[in-house]
mmCIF file of C-alpha atoms and ligand atoms in Angstrom:
data_model
loop_
_atom_site.group_PDB
_atom_site.id
_atom_site.type_symbol
_atom_site.label_atom_id
_atom_site.label_comp_id
_atom_site.label_asym_id
_atom_site.label_seq_id
_atom_site.Cartn_x
_atom_site.Cartn_y
_atom_site.Cartn_z
ATOM 1 C CA MET A 22 9.783 -13.752 10.651
ATOM 2 C CA PRO A 23 5.658 -14.011 10.420
ATOM 3 C CA VAL A 24 6.015 -13.015 7.281
ATOM 4 C CA LEU A 25 3.631 -14.254 4.643
ATOM 5 C CA THR A 26 0.931 -15.790 7.018
ATOM 6 C CA THR A 27 -2.357 -14.783 7.246
ATOM 7 C CA PRO A 28 -3.002 -11.307 7.017
ATOM 8 C CA ALA A 29 -3.835 -9.548 10.770
ATOM 9 C CA PRO A 30 -7.256 -7.834 10.760
ATOM 10 C CA VAL A 31 -6.484 -4.636 9.782
ATOM 11 C CA ALA A 32 -7.701 -1.829 12.955
ATOM 12 C CA PRO A 33 -10.518 -0.449 13.436
ATOM 13 C CA ALA A 34 -12.850 0.124 10.196
ATOM 14 C CA PRO A 35 -15.949 0.095 11.845
ATOM 15 C CA ALA A 36 -17.931 0.104 9.310
ATOM 16 C CA GLY A 37 -20.708 -2.978 8.555
ATOM 17 C CA PRO A 38 -20.551 -4.309 5.061
ATOM 18 C CA ALA A 39 -23.027 -2.016 3.293
ATOM 19 C CA ASP A 40 -19.346 0.863 3.507
ATOM 20 C CA PRO A 41 -17.507 -0.692 -0.370
ATOM 21 C CA LEU A 42 -14.501 0.674 1.551
ATOM 22 C CA SER A 43 -14.641 -1.983 4.070
ATOM 23 C CA SER A 44 -15.967 -3.958 2.297
ATOM 24 C CA SER A 45 -13.181 -4.668 -0.432
ATOM 25 C CA LEU A 46 -11.325 -4.344 1.622
ATOM 26 C CA ALA A 47 -11.671 -7.181 3.730
ATOM 27 C CA ALA A 48 -12.244 -8.768 0.629
ATOM 28 C CA ALA A 49 -8.758 -7.876 -0.822
ATOM 29 C CA GLN A 50 -7.279 -9.628 2.366
ATOM 30 C CA ARG A 51 -9.382 -12.584 2.084
ATOM 31 C CA ARG A 52 -8.099 -12.856 -1.270
ATOM 32 C CA SER A 53 -4.125 -11.851 0.163
ATOM 33 C CA ARG A 54 -4.578 -15.182 1.850
ATOM 34 C CA GLU A 55 -5.618 -17.527 -0.824
ATOM 35 C CA LEU A 56 -2.442 -16.242 -2.480
ATOM 36 C CA THR A 57 -0.944 -16.516 -0.111
ATOM 37 C CA ALA A 58 -1.078 -20.144 0.266
ATOM 38 C CA ALA A 59 -0.995 -20.823 -3.607
ATOM 39 C CA ILE A 60 2.908 -19.040 -3.501
ATOM 40 C CA ARG A 61 3.800 -21.678 -1.020
ATOM 41 C CA ALA A 62 2.174 -24.242 -3.192
ATOM 42 C CA ASP A 63 3.587 -22.914 -6.984
ATOM 43 C CA PRO A 64 5.842 -20.208 -6.288
ATOM 44 C CA ARG A 65 6.362 -20.657 -9.738
ATOM 45 C CA ARG A 66 2.696 -19.292 -10.895
ATOM 46 C CA PHE A 67 3.949 -15.621 -9.948
ATOM 47 C CA ARG A 68 5.575 -12.847 -11.067
ATOM 48 C CA VAL A 69 6.487 -10.340 -8.327
ATOM 49 C CA LEU A 70 6.490 -6.376 -9.279
ATOM 50 C CA THR A 71 6.579 -4.105 -6.881
ATOM 51 C CA GLY A 72 8.634 -0.993 -5.795
ATOM 52 C CA ASP A 73 10.070 2.414 -4.041
ATOM 53 C CA ARG A 74 10.226 6.089 -4.403
ATOM 54 C CA PRO A 75 13.236 6.844 -4.085
ATOM 55 C CA THR A 76 13.082 9.556 -1.423
ATOM 56 C CA GLY A 77 16.082 8.992 1.027
ATOM 57 C CA PRO A 78 17.609 6.316 2.964
ATOM 58 C CA LEU A 79 14.663 3.019 3.918
ATOM 59 C CA HIS A 80 13.893 2.554 7.725
ATOM 60 C CA VAL A 81 13.344 -0.311 9.732
ATOM 61 C CA GLY A 82 10.031 0.225 8.593
ATOM 62 C CA HIS A 83 10.614 -0.615 4.690
ATOM 63 C CA LEU A 84 12.652 -3.958 6.794
ATOM 64 C CA PHE A 85 9.895 -4.739 8.347
ATOM 65 C CA GLY A 86 6.636 -3.650 6.409
ATOM 66 C CA THR A 87 8.151 -5.011 2.609
ATOM 67 C CA LEU A 88 11.990 -5.335 2.307
ATOM 68 C CA ALA A 89 11.789 -9.061 5.154
ATOM 69 C CA ASN A 90 8.507 -9.726 2.822
ATOM 70 C CA ARG A 91 9.879 -9.324 -0.511
ATOM 71 C CA VAL A 92 13.527 -11.439 0.193
ATOM 72 C CA THR A 93 10.705 -14.371 1.875
ATOM 73 C CA LEU A 94 9.428 -13.709 -2.206
ATOM 74 C CA GLN A 95 12.518 -13.978 -4.145
ATOM 75 C CA ASP A 96 13.604 -17.241 -1.646
ATOM 76 C CA LEU A 97 10.300 -18.890 -2.338
ATOM 77 C CA GLY A 98 11.265 -18.545 -5.751
ATOM 78 C CA VAL A 99 9.141 -16.064 -7.306
ATOM 79 C CA ASP A 100 9.941 -14.371 -9.701
ATOM 80 C CA VAL A 101 10.637 -10.984 -8.117
ATOM 81 C CA ARG A 102 11.097 -7.017 -9.971
ATOM 82 C CA VAL A 103 11.623 -4.554 -8.270
ATOM 83 C CA LEU A 104 10.700 -0.647 -9.549
ATOM 84 C CA ILE A 105 12.421 2.491 -8.541
ATOM 85 C CA ALA A 106 10.445 5.058 -8.928
ATOM 86 C CA ASP A 107 11.982 7.918 -9.703
ATOM 87 C CA TYR A 108 10.096 9.335 -12.241
ATOM 88 C CA GLN A 109 7.657 9.612 -9.399
ATOM 89 C CA THR A 110 9.992 12.165 -7.476
ATOM 90 C CA ILE A 111 9.599 14.561 -10.258
ATOM 91 C CA THR A 112 5.902 14.933 -9.373
ATOM 92 C CA ASP A 113 7.008 16.325 -6.171
ATOM 93 C CA ARG A 114 10.420 18.526 -5.848
ATOM 94 C CA ASP A 115 11.839 20.870 -7.831
ATOM 95 C CA SER A 116 15.191 19.516 -8.464
ATOM 96 C CA PRO A 117 16.560 15.692 -8.734
ATOM 97 C CA GLY A 118 19.425 17.285 -7.280
ATOM 98 C CA THR A 119 19.915 14.296 -5.030
ATOM 99 C CA LEU A 120 17.786 11.386 -7.121
ATOM 100 C CA PRO A 121 21.124 9.880 -8.467
ATOM 101 C CA ALA A 122 22.738 9.296 -4.703
ATOM 102 C CA ASP A 123 19.020 8.228 -2.875
ATOM 103 C CA VAL A 124 18.515 5.864 -6.163
ATOM 104 C CA LEU A 125 22.024 4.500 -5.275
ATOM 105 C CA GLY A 126 21.402 4.344 -2.718
ATOM 106 C CA LEU A 127 17.751 2.067 -3.065
ATOM 107 C CA VAL A 128 19.729 -0.439 -4.504
ATOM 108 C CA ALA A 129 22.641 -0.305 -2.014
ATOM 109 C CA ASP A 130 19.050 -0.743 0.383
ATOM 110 C CA TYR A 131 17.672 -3.893 -1.424
ATOM 111 C CA LEU A 132 20.922 -5.506 -2.093
ATOM 112 C CA ALA A 133 21.762 -5.781 1.901
ATOM 113 C CA ALA A 134 18.797 -6.845 2.721
ATOM 114 C CA GLY A 135 18.880 -9.789 0.654
ATOM 115 C CA LEU A 136 17.314 -9.095 -2.455
ATOM 116 C CA ASP A 137 20.184 -10.675 -4.778
ATOM 117 C CA PRO A 138 20.685 -9.031 -8.228
ATOM 118 C CA GLN A 139 20.766 -12.619 -9.989
ATOM 119 C CA ARG A 140 17.292 -14.108 -9.233
ATOM 120 C CA CYS A 141 15.379 -10.615 -9.163
ATOM 121 C CA THR A 142 15.617 -7.367 -11.138
ATOM 122 C CA ILE A 143 15.833 -4.385 -10.005
ATOM 123 C CA PHE A 144 15.608 -1.184 -12.165
ATOM 124 C CA ALA A 145 14.573 2.515 -12.677
ATOM 125 C CA HIS A 146 11.566 3.184 -15.195
ATOM 126 C CA SER A 147 12.862 6.039 -16.129
ATOM 127 C CA GLN A 148 15.531 3.683 -17.797
ATOM 128 C CA VAL A 149 13.213 1.802 -19.532
ATOM 129 C CA GLU A 150 12.017 4.088 -22.603
ATOM 130 C CA PRO A 151 9.240 1.443 -24.215
ATOM 131 C CA LEU A 152 8.088 1.231 -20.476
ATOM 132 C CA ASN A 153 7.164 4.676 -20.012
ATOM 133 C CA GLN A 154 5.209 4.674 -23.974
ATOM 134 C CA LEU A 155 3.135 2.676 -22.490
ATOM 135 C CA LEU A 156 1.349 5.048 -20.991
ATOM 136 C CA ILE A 157 0.121 6.371 -23.867
ATOM 137 C CA PRO A 158 -2.193 3.719 -24.989
ATOM 138 C CA PHE A 159 -3.299 3.278 -21.642
ATOM 139 C CA LEU A 160 -4.209 6.946 -20.305
ATOM 140 C CA SER A 161 -7.124 6.661 -23.448
ATOM 141 C CA LEU A 162 -8.206 3.803 -21.181
ATOM 142 C CA VAL A 163 -9.549 5.763 -19.009
ATOM 143 C CA SER A 164 -11.654 8.753 -18.121
ATOM 144 C CA VAL A 165 -10.592 11.859 -16.231
ATOM 145 C CA ALA A 166 -13.391 11.115 -13.685
ATOM 146 C CA GLU A 167 -12.078 7.597 -12.798
ATOM 147 C CA VAL A 168 -8.400 9.142 -11.979
ATOM 148 C CA ALA A 169 -9.772 12.055 -10.356
ATOM 149 C CA ARG A 170 -11.682 9.564 -7.860
ATOM 150 C CA ASN A 171 -8.879 7.831 -7.152
ATOM 151 C CA PRO A 172 -7.942 9.075 -2.842
ATOM 152 C CA THR A 173 -3.724 10.096 -3.461
ATOM 153 C CA VAL A 174 -4.812 12.289 -6.996
ATOM 154 C CA LYS A 175 -8.068 13.841 -4.785
ATOM 155 C CA GLU A 176 -5.634 14.521 -2.178
ATOM 156 C CA GLU A 177 -3.042 16.199 -4.107
ATOM 157 C CA PHE A 178 -6.167 18.352 -6.019
ATOM 158 C CA GLY A 179 -7.041 19.587 -2.667
ATOM 159 C CA ALA A 180 -8.960 22.604 -1.883
ATOM 160 C CA GLY A 181 -6.473 24.659 -4.856
ATOM 161 C CA GLY A 182 -8.691 22.270 -7.004
ATOM 162 C CA GLY A 183 -5.718 21.068 -9.080
ATOM 163 C CA ALA A 184 -3.917 24.174 -9.397
ATOM 164 C CA ALA A 185 -1.084 23.502 -7.609
ATOM 165 C CA MET A 186 -0.938 19.604 -9.045
ATOM 166 C CA SER A 187 1.157 18.864 -11.915
ATOM 167 C CA ALA A 188 -0.197 16.632 -14.914
ATOM 168 C CA LEU A 189 2.591 14.554 -14.416
ATOM 169 C CA MET A 190 0.799 14.134 -10.576
ATOM 170 C CA PHE A 191 -2.559 13.871 -12.393
ATOM 171 C CA SER A 192 -1.683 9.837 -14.376
ATOM 172 C CA TYR A 193 0.256 9.063 -10.984
ATOM 173 C CA PRO A 194 -1.790 5.556 -11.298
ATOM 174 C CA VAL A 195 -1.741 5.657 -15.013
ATOM 175 C CA HIS A 196 1.945 5.303 -15.105
ATOM 176 C CA GLN A 197 1.572 2.870 -11.684
ATOM 177 C CA ALA A 198 -0.131 0.474 -14.294
ATOM 178 C CA ALA A 199 2.373 0.662 -17.060
ATOM 179 C CA ASP A 200 4.433 -0.264 -14.160
ATOM 180 C CA ILE A 201 3.170 -3.606 -13.453
ATOM 181 C CA LEU A 202 1.752 -4.370 -17.009
ATOM 182 C CA PHE A 203 5.216 -4.393 -18.294
ATOM 183 C CA GLY A 204 5.800 -7.983 -17.988
ATOM 184 C CA HIS A 205 2.648 -9.017 -16.938
ATOM 185 C CA ALA A 206 3.424 -8.794 -13.407
ATOM 186 C CA ASN A 207 0.528 -11.081 -11.943
ATOM 187 C CA LEU A 208 0.695 -10.316 -7.942
ATOM 188 C CA VAL A 209 1.784 -6.941 -6.419
ATOM 189 C CA PRO A 210 2.311 -5.795 -2.540
ATOM 190 C CA VAL A 211 1.158 -3.623 -1.253
ATOM 191 C CA GLY A 212 -0.002 -1.191 2.110
ATOM 192 C CA GLN A 213 -3.403 -0.855 2.310
ATOM 193 C CA ASP A 214 -3.060 2.961 1.070
ATOM 194 C CA GLN A 215 -2.191 1.737 -2.366
ATOM 195 C CA LEU A 216 -5.290 -0.464 -3.322
ATOM 196 C CA PRO A 217 -7.466 2.077 -5.451
ATOM 197 C CA HIS A 218 -3.531 2.534 -7.320
ATOM 198 C CA LEU A 219 -4.525 -1.635 -7.885
ATOM 199 C CA GLU A 220 -7.750 -1.577 -8.745
ATOM 200 C CA LEU A 221 -7.173 1.192 -11.121
ATOM 201 C CA THR A 222 -4.171 -1.287 -12.976
ATOM 202 C CA ARG A 223 -6.736 -3.641 -13.424
ATOM 203 C CA THR A 224 -9.257 -1.698 -15.008
ATOM 204 C CA ILE A 225 -6.695 -0.700 -17.208
ATOM 205 C CA ALA A 226 -5.964 -4.606 -18.193
ATOM 206 C CA ARG A 227 -8.994 -5.650 -18.372
ATOM 207 C CA ARG A 228 -10.321 -2.666 -20.916
ATOM 208 C CA PHE A 229 -6.855 -3.722 -22.849
ATOM 209 C CA ASN A 230 -7.858 -7.601 -23.095
ATOM 210 C CA GLU A 231 -11.808 -6.484 -24.366
ATOM 211 C CA ARG A 232 -10.916 -3.820 -26.619
ATOM 212 C CA TYR A 233 -7.377 -5.217 -28.666
ATOM 213 C CA CYS A 234 -7.945 -8.735 -28.076
ATOM 214 C CA PRO A 235 -11.607 -10.169 -26.908
ATOM 215 C CA GLY A 236 -11.661 -13.708 -26.554
ATOM 216 C CA ARG A 237 -7.643 -14.055 -25.554
ATOM 217 C CA PRO A 238 -6.471 -11.921 -22.935
ATOM 218 C CA TYR A 239 -3.408 -10.580 -23.096
ATOM 219 C CA PHE A 240 -2.736 -9.024 -19.675
ATOM 220 C CA PRO A 241 -3.428 -10.589 -16.500
ATOM 221 C CA VAL A 242 -4.908 -8.426 -13.723
ATOM 222 C CA PRO A 243 -3.359 -8.135 -11.686
ATOM 223 C CA ASP A 244 -3.779 -8.904 -7.637
ATOM 224 C CA ALA A 245 -2.737 -6.892 -4.709
ATOM 225 C CA LEU A 246 -1.043 -9.009 -1.910
ATOM 226 C CA LEU A 247 -1.478 -7.088 1.096
ATOM 227 C CA SER A 248 0.945 -7.337 3.923
ATOM 228 C CA ASP A 249 0.520 -8.735 7.035
ATOM 229 C CA ALA A 250 3.572 -7.033 8.271
ATOM 230 C CA PRO A 251 2.117 -5.282 11.897
ATOM 231 C CA LEU A 252 2.966 -0.912 11.543
ATOM 232 C CA VAL A 253 5.957 0.100 13.360
ATOM 233 C CA LEU A 254 5.805 3.590 14.650
ATOM 234 C CA GLY A 255 8.398 5.978 14.054
ATOM 235 C CA THR A 256 10.197 7.219 17.774
ATOM 236 C CA ASP A 257 7.496 9.515 17.871
ATOM 237 C CA GLY A 258 4.786 7.917 18.397
ATOM 238 C CA GLY A 259 3.853 9.379 14.515
ATOM 239 C CA LYS A 260 4.249 7.200 11.219
ATOM 240 C CA MET A 261 7.502 6.398 10.792
ATOM 241 C CA SER A 262 9.344 8.353 7.782
ATOM 242 C CA LYS A 263 12.956 10.324 6.967
ATOM 243 C CA SER A 264 10.966 13.773 7.148
ATOM 244 C CA ARG A 265 9.638 13.714 10.537
ATOM 245 C CA GLY A 266 12.912 12.758 11.864
ATOM 246 C CA ASN A 267 11.841 9.778 13.547
ATOM 247 C CA ALA A 268 13.068 6.920 11.247
ATOM 248 C CA ILE A 269 15.997 4.888 11.962
ATOM 249 C CA ALA A 270 18.096 4.332 8.906
ATOM 250 C CA LEU A 271 18.969 0.615 8.322
ATOM 251 C CA GLY A 272 21.959 2.268 6.820
ATOM 252 C CA ALA A 273 22.215 3.976 11.115
ATOM 253 C CA SER A 274 24.923 3.786 12.635
ATOM 254 C CA GLU A 275 24.753 1.620 16.033
ATOM 255 C CA ASP A 276 25.728 4.994 18.326
ATOM 256 C CA GLU A 277 22.875 6.749 16.274
ATOM 257 C CA THR A 278 20.718 3.585 16.831
ATOM 258 C CA ALA A 279 20.984 3.938 20.707
ATOM 259 C CA ARG A 280 20.732 7.097 20.550
ATOM 260 C CA LEU A 281 17.818 7.435 18.927
ATOM 261 C CA ILE A 282 16.199 4.882 20.425
ATOM 262 C CA ARG A 283 16.550 6.836 24.322
ATOM 263 C CA GLY A 284 15.402 9.942 22.653
ATOM 264 C CA ALA A 285 12.220 7.772 21.361
ATOM 265 C CA ARG A 286 8.777 8.728 23.514
ATOM 266 C CA THR A 287 7.120 6.318 25.987
ATOM 267 C CA ASP A 288 4.651 7.684 28.953
ATOM 268 C CA ALA A 289 4.463 7.902 32.895
ATOM 269 C CA GLN A 290 3.466 4.123 33.497
ATOM 270 C CA ARG A 291 6.494 2.080 35.125
ATOM 271 C CA VAL A 292 4.952 -1.603 34.638
ATOM 272 C CA ILE A 293 6.071 -2.085 30.414
ATOM 273 C CA THR A 294 2.795 -3.989 28.144
ATOM 274 C CA TYR A 295 1.668 -4.951 25.447
ATOM 275 C CA GLN A 296 -1.132 -2.726 24.493
ATOM 276 C CA PRO A 297 -0.501 -0.907 20.958
ATOM 277 C CA GLY A 298 -4.688 0.789 21.661
ATOM 278 C CA GLU A 299 -3.527 2.259 24.930
ATOM 279 C CA ARG A 300 -0.323 3.050 25.103
ATOM 280 C CA PRO A 301 1.279 3.125 21.691
ATOM 281 C CA GLU A 302 4.415 3.836 21.735
ATOM 282 C CA VAL A 303 5.494 1.879 23.994
ATOM 283 C CA ALA A 304 4.030 -1.104 22.408
ATOM 284 C CA ASN A 305 6.130 0.370 19.208
ATOM 285 C CA LEU A 306 9.079 -0.436 20.921
ATOM 286 C CA VAL A 307 8.001 -3.750 22.170
ATOM 287 C CA LEU A 308 6.916 -4.657 18.520
ATOM 288 C CA LEU A 309 10.082 -3.345 17.351
ATOM 289 C CA ALA A 310 12.200 -5.924 20.150
ATOM 290 C CA ALA A 311 9.951 -8.589 19.385
ATOM 291 C CA LEU A 312 10.478 -8.040 15.656
ATOM 292 C CA CYS A 313 14.116 -8.195 16.361
ATOM 293 C CA LEU A 314 13.812 -11.346 18.969
ATOM 294 C CA GLY A 315 11.801 -13.137 17.197
ATOM 295 C CA GLN A 316 9.195 -13.408 20.077
ATOM 296 C CA SER A 317 5.972 -12.045 20.877
ATOM 297 C CA PRO A 318 5.436 -8.669 22.320
ATOM 298 C CA GLU A 319 3.586 -10.014 24.842
ATOM 299 C CA GLN A 320 6.697 -11.990 25.390
ATOM 300 C CA VAL A 321 9.120 -9.020 25.637
ATOM 301 C CA ALA A 322 6.743 -6.301 27.189
ATOM 302 C CA GLY A 323 6.546 -10.015 29.964
ATOM 303 C CA GLN A 324 10.642 -9.896 30.548
ATOM 304 C CA ILE A 325 11.011 -6.390 31.375
ATOM 305 C CA GLY A 326 7.905 -5.797 33.512
ATOM 306 C CA ALA A 327 8.733 -3.281 36.223
ATOM 307 C CA ARG A 328 12.314 -2.760 34.882
ATOM 308 C CA GLY A 329 10.391 -0.103 32.839
ATOM 309 C CA ALA A 330 11.450 2.139 29.610
ATOM 310 C CA ALA A 331 14.966 2.226 29.720
ATOM 311 C CA ALA A 332 15.144 -1.211 30.515
ATOM 312 C CA LEU A 333 13.378 -1.718 27.000
ATOM 313 C CA LYS A 334 14.841 0.803 25.396
ATOM 314 C CA ALA A 335 18.839 -0.953 25.960
ATOM 315 C CA LEU A 336 16.796 -4.580 24.894
ATOM 316 C CA LEU A 337 15.930 -2.964 22.391
ATOM 317 C CA THR A 338 18.601 -1.269 20.842
ATOM 318 C CA ASP A 339 21.168 -4.546 22.013
ATOM 319 C CA ALA A 340 18.466 -6.125 19.563
ATOM 320 C CA LEU A 341 17.907 -4.158 16.755
ATOM 321 C CA ASN A 342 21.142 -3.365 16.668
ATOM 322 C CA GLU A 343 21.970 -6.827 16.457
ATOM 323 C CA ARG A 344 19.180 -7.827 13.680
ATOM 324 C CA LEU A 345 20.740 -5.325 12.167
ATOM 325 C CA ARG A 346 24.268 -5.752 11.807
ATOM 326 C CA LEU A 347 25.389 -8.539 9.003
ATOM 327 C CA LEU A 348 22.691 -5.840 7.175
ATOM 328 C CA ARG A 349 24.649 -3.026 8.199
ATOM 329 C CA ALA A 350 27.917 -4.630 7.907
ATOM 330 C CA ARG A 351 26.726 -5.538 3.564
ATOM 331 C CA ARG A 352 25.656 -2.241 3.100
ATOM 332 C CA ARG A 353 29.624 -0.531 4.190
ATOM 333 C CA GLU A 354 30.949 -3.001 1.756
ATOM 334 C CA LEU A 355 27.709 -2.337 -1.601
ATOM 335 C CA THR A 356 28.198 1.443 -0.902
ATOM 336 C CA ALA A 357 32.115 1.152 -0.398
ATOM 337 C CA ASP A 358 31.711 0.067 -4.078
ATOM 338 C CA PRO A 359 29.650 2.399 -6.362
ATOM 339 C CA GLY A 360 30.166 0.933 -9.520
ATOM 340 C CA TYR A 361 29.164 -2.464 -8.350
ATOM 341 C CA LEU A 362 25.908 -1.028 -8.017
ATOM 342 C CA HIS A 363 26.070 0.842 -11.098
ATOM 343 C CA GLN A 364 26.448 -2.390 -12.751
ATOM 344 C CA VAL A 365 23.643 -3.762 -10.805
ATOM 345 C CA LEU A 366 21.235 -1.622 -11.799
ATOM 346 C CA ALA A 367 22.507 -1.058 -14.920
ATOM 347 C CA ASP A 368 21.816 -5.159 -15.809
ATOM 348 C CA GLY A 369 18.892 -4.555 -14.075
ATOM 349 C CA ASN A 370 17.319 -1.826 -16.678
ATOM 350 C CA GLU A 371 18.059 -3.960 -19.904
ATOM 351 C CA ARG A 372 16.336 -6.954 -18.389
ATOM 352 C CA ALA A 373 13.479 -4.467 -18.174
ATOM 353 C CA ARG A 374 14.350 -2.396 -21.515
ATOM 354 C CA GLN A 375 13.556 -5.927 -23.067
ATOM 355 C CA ILE A 376 10.930 -7.444 -21.498
ATOM 356 C CA ALA A 377 9.059 -3.658 -22.222
ATOM 357 C CA THR A 378 10.027 -4.445 -25.772
ATOM 358 C CA GLN A 379 8.295 -7.064 -26.526
ATOM 359 C CA THR A 380 5.058 -6.144 -24.474
ATOM 360 C CA LEU A 381 4.848 -2.597 -26.687
ATOM 361 C CA ALA A 382 5.715 -4.772 -30.070
ATOM 362 C CA GLU A 383 3.153 -6.676 -29.847
ATOM 363 C CA VAL A 384 0.573 -4.450 -28.384
ATOM 364 C CA ARG A 385 1.595 -1.975 -31.338
ATOM 365 C CA GLY A 386 0.418 -5.433 -33.024
ATOM 366 C CA MET A 387 -2.604 -5.895 -30.951
ATOM 367 C CA MET A 388 -4.141 -1.853 -31.344
ATOM 368 C CA HIS A 389 -3.153 -2.333 -35.316
ATOM 369 C CA THR A 390 -0.113 1.057 -34.582
ATOM 370 C CA ALA A 391 2.719 -1.563 -36.120
ATOM 371 C CA TYR A 392 4.195 -0.178 -39.436
HETATM 372 N N1 LIG B 13 3.784 4.495 -6.123
HETATM 373 C C1 LIG B 13 4.269 3.682 -4.890
HETATM 374 C C2 LIG B 13 4.464 4.270 -3.864
HETATM 375 O O1 LIG B 13 4.754 5.377 -3.394
HETATM 376 C C3 LIG B 13 5.851 3.522 -5.124
HETATM 377 C C4 LIG B 13 5.824 2.779 -6.847
HETATM 378 C C5 LIG B 13 5.067 3.417 -8.150
HETATM 379 C C6 LIG B 13 4.759 1.344 -7.088
HETATM 380 N N2 LIG B 13 5.085 1.690 -9.132
HETATM 381 C C7 LIG B 13 4.125 0.685 -8.851
HETATM 382 C C8 LIG B 13 4.454 0.457 -5.555
HETATM 383 C C9 LIG B 13 4.194 -0.327 -8.390
HETATM 384 C C10 LIG B 13 3.690 -1.071 -6.982
HETATM 385 C C11 LIG B 13 3.901 -1.495 -7.745
HETATM 386 O O2 LIG B 13 5.281 3.955 -3.002
#
């Protein structure tokens, strides 16, 4: 499985070195390559914090994009903490009615994919009060203008000038800094889109250290670890997402998987090739099959050749159902035992709470607010 290898060059960003975004992306990629080597050499130096918003079941895009990588890090001996960002869902949903099921569903997906609660910590940040309390001092370390420059926040601000955006949404990147720093994480596996968030976390860590403990840095300035996983698209060739109806959930049945793949968009050319630029939909099916089979996309395309899209879809259906068989069996067992899932989460919450309690006490000491 191509995890933790050299990050693939990220597609078309034809901008000169004067473009600050592309040069910072190049720098992040370079840094990620160095980090990858450092993790292999000494996994115990690293403490990883990663997370998801509980917005529904995870799908195969998540599996190949982030989940498999988390399991690899855990298996290498890195201290991995996985955060369920439930407070971040109330920035964009009116009724939290489905949250309990979504949160437990995430725990089931994590464990089924191979995260081991004995070796990693899975928790929901709403349950970790001292983590959330860090938001207050952290908010004092950044300006409104700095937060407003964050691309996610800017997008939400949109044409309405923020009229429809909650103040919680506005503080989202600062909250994320609390998520990362409460446990002194020094490595955050992210996609490119999250780099600006992490930059703000780094700023907050630096400013806290400069202001409250000069010369004796307390918070690490965490690094982004850019994923090298190829982007898996949905069955319509767009971004895979549950809301677009183009996602194959990890927990989907074999029949459902077959149906979704049968309905996947292809093109009019008979011979199957791997040309992501010219034939994105076909290339995506080839890529998925290749990821499942541990082959190169070119090999898979070559095997199918003139047998066409129907043969490709049949191959992919079998390969994906085979790749997910064990995961799905584990997931079924886990969801049949919600008491166990609750217990895993409660244990993780408690572990996170202990860590955050100590951090908050130390922060209060440094800020002279311990009375
Ligand atoms: N914002 C992330 C997302 O939308 C989820 C998240 C919350 C997160 N806190 C985090 C990711 C801390 C990494 C580190 O997917």
